[in-house]
Amino acid sequence: MRLVVAAVAVLLALLACGEDEPRSASDVEAAIHEYLSERTDLRVDQMRVRADRIRYDGDRAVASVSIMASDDPKAIMKMMYELARESDGWRVVPPESAVPPATAPVEGEGLPPGHPPTVGLPPGHPPTAPQGGGLPPGHPPISGEER
């Protein structure tokens, strides 16, 4: 009987301790650095990534990080990343498209010539195409037009 109780106690202790893999801020930082290095518009060789806070939930994590310029300690940007643990380590979960395709404005519609693309506007961004075909009531005339 003692042997059974001891075996159960050891089993419970192992289950209470355990995840398959220890949690490491450096692993999360490396995953974010790898994710950023896939971008062509960033010089990740001139950046440092530091995880300020990580909230783990099983095989998922949310990390609040500081991204600093190597040559300017005052140049700091705070970002949040969602990560998923895979068999070979942590990976950043890419954010979903900010504007669903059904509501995205038609490229170039209602925009001045040379305007940058509008695909991927953040949630809550006002429409870029005119709504309702005109100016709001009481709006002053534009370009010498009289109302």
XYZ file of C-alpha atoms in Angstrom:
147
model
C 0.000 0.000 0.000
C 2.844 2.378 0.828
C 4.350 1.717 -2.562
C 1.099 2.670 -4.312
C 0.772 5.880 -2.265
C 4.400 6.787 -2.987
C 3.955 6.111 -6.713
C 0.818 8.266 -6.839
C 2.588 11.057 -4.936
C 5.534 10.987 -7.369
C 3.173 10.963 -10.349
C 1.200 13.939 -8.990
C 4.413 15.843 -8.291
C 5.605 15.270 -11.850
C 2.274 16.376 -13.295
C 2.249 19.499 -11.133
C 5.732 20.472 -12.287
C 5.367 19.832 -15.711
C 5.439 21.084 -19.114
C 7.304 19.297 -21.856
C 9.607 22.231 -22.304
C 10.707 24.945 -19.903
C 9.509 28.478 -20.558
C 12.256 30.825 -21.596
C 12.095 34.527 -22.381
C 15.138 34.131 -24.619
C 13.264 31.536 -26.739
C 10.345 33.933 -27.156
C 12.716 36.811 -27.999
C 14.477 34.638 -30.586
C 11.141 33.718 -32.196
C 10.155 37.392 -32.455
C 13.591 38.305 -33.842
C 13.247 35.538 -36.457
C 9.748 36.774 -37.361
C 11.019 40.344 -37.801
C 13.993 39.174 -39.887
C 11.550 37.877 -42.521
C 10.551 41.481 -43.267
C 12.512 43.278 -45.968
C 11.762 46.771 -44.625
C 13.570 46.321 -41.292
C 17.241 46.239 -40.325
C 16.999 43.618 -37.592
C 20.783 43.486 -37.355
C 20.499 46.954 -35.783
C 17.730 46.018 -33.315
C 17.476 44.342 -29.944
C 14.319 42.561 -28.822
C 13.577 42.281 -25.105
C 10.540 40.492 -23.688
C 9.153 42.714 -20.931
C 6.252 40.456 -20.031
C 5.075 37.066 -21.260
C 1.720 35.493 -20.453
C 1.691 31.766 -21.140
C -1.449 29.714 -21.745
C -0.448 26.152 -22.603
C 1.054 26.141 -26.100
C 0.154 29.807 -26.646
C 1.770 32.949 -25.303
C 1.319 36.695 -25.556
C 4.488 38.743 -25.222
C 4.881 42.448 -24.585
C 8.272 43.369 -26.000
C 10.546 46.366 -26.330
C 12.348 46.727 -29.639
C 15.361 49.007 -29.363
C 17.758 50.464 -31.897
C 21.285 49.236 -31.214
C 22.808 52.654 -31.855
C 20.225 54.790 -29.998
C 19.095 53.630 -26.536
C 16.244 56.176 -26.577
C 14.707 54.709 -29.738
C 12.327 52.155 -28.238
C 9.102 50.735 -29.612
C 6.675 48.607 -27.569
C 4.842 45.811 -29.367
C 2.598 42.846 -28.519
C 3.027 39.473 -30.197
C 1.024 36.273 -30.003
C 3.101 33.104 -30.202
C 2.391 29.402 -30.567
C 4.680 26.619 -29.420
C 5.472 24.134 -32.160
C 7.585 20.996 -32.079
C 10.765 22.954 -32.813
C 10.068 25.980 -30.579
C 8.028 29.174 -30.386
C 6.693 30.878 -33.531
C 4.971 34.256 -33.900
C 1.362 33.951 -35.025
C 0.985 36.418 -37.919
C -1.838 38.922 -37.383
C -4.965 38.434 -39.449
C -5.743 40.909 -42.209
C -6.978 44.132 -40.643
C -9.700 44.714 -43.250
C -11.810 41.761 -44.414
C -11.844 41.481 -48.212
C -15.637 42.014 -48.366
C -15.340 45.499 -46.841
C -11.976 46.548 -48.232
C -12.168 49.590 -50.507
C -11.595 49.058 -54.212
C -8.025 50.082 -54.956
C -7.881 53.639 -56.262
C -11.610 54.342 -55.826
C -12.089 57.869 -54.524
C -8.366 58.413 -53.898
C -6.177 61.114 -55.393
C -3.564 60.072 -57.979
C -0.445 58.651 -56.316
C -2.224 57.858 -53.032
C -0.636 54.862 -51.273
C -2.547 51.572 -51.262
C -5.371 51.319 -48.746
C -5.508 47.553 -48.391
C -4.892 46.554 -44.790
C -6.159 49.658 -42.980
C -6.394 49.172 -39.213
C -9.769 48.309 -37.656
C -11.926 51.374 -37.163
C -10.134 53.412 -39.861
C -12.624 55.677 -41.655
C -13.562 54.750 -45.225
C -11.246 56.113 -47.901
C -13.910 56.238 -50.609
C -16.613 58.917 -50.496
C -19.767 57.689 -48.798
C -23.166 58.816 -50.016
C -21.807 60.713 -53.002
C -21.107 64.080 -51.427
C -20.007 66.207 -48.520
C -21.737 66.071 -45.155
C -24.476 68.648 -44.527
C -23.005 72.032 -43.605
C -19.525 71.194 -44.952
C -17.831 74.251 -46.474
C -17.311 74.262 -50.247
C -14.165 72.627 -51.644
C -12.050 74.083 -54.465
C -14.316 77.060 -55.014
C -17.446 74.919 -55.463
C -20.662 76.477 -54.259
C -23.324 74.430 -52.547
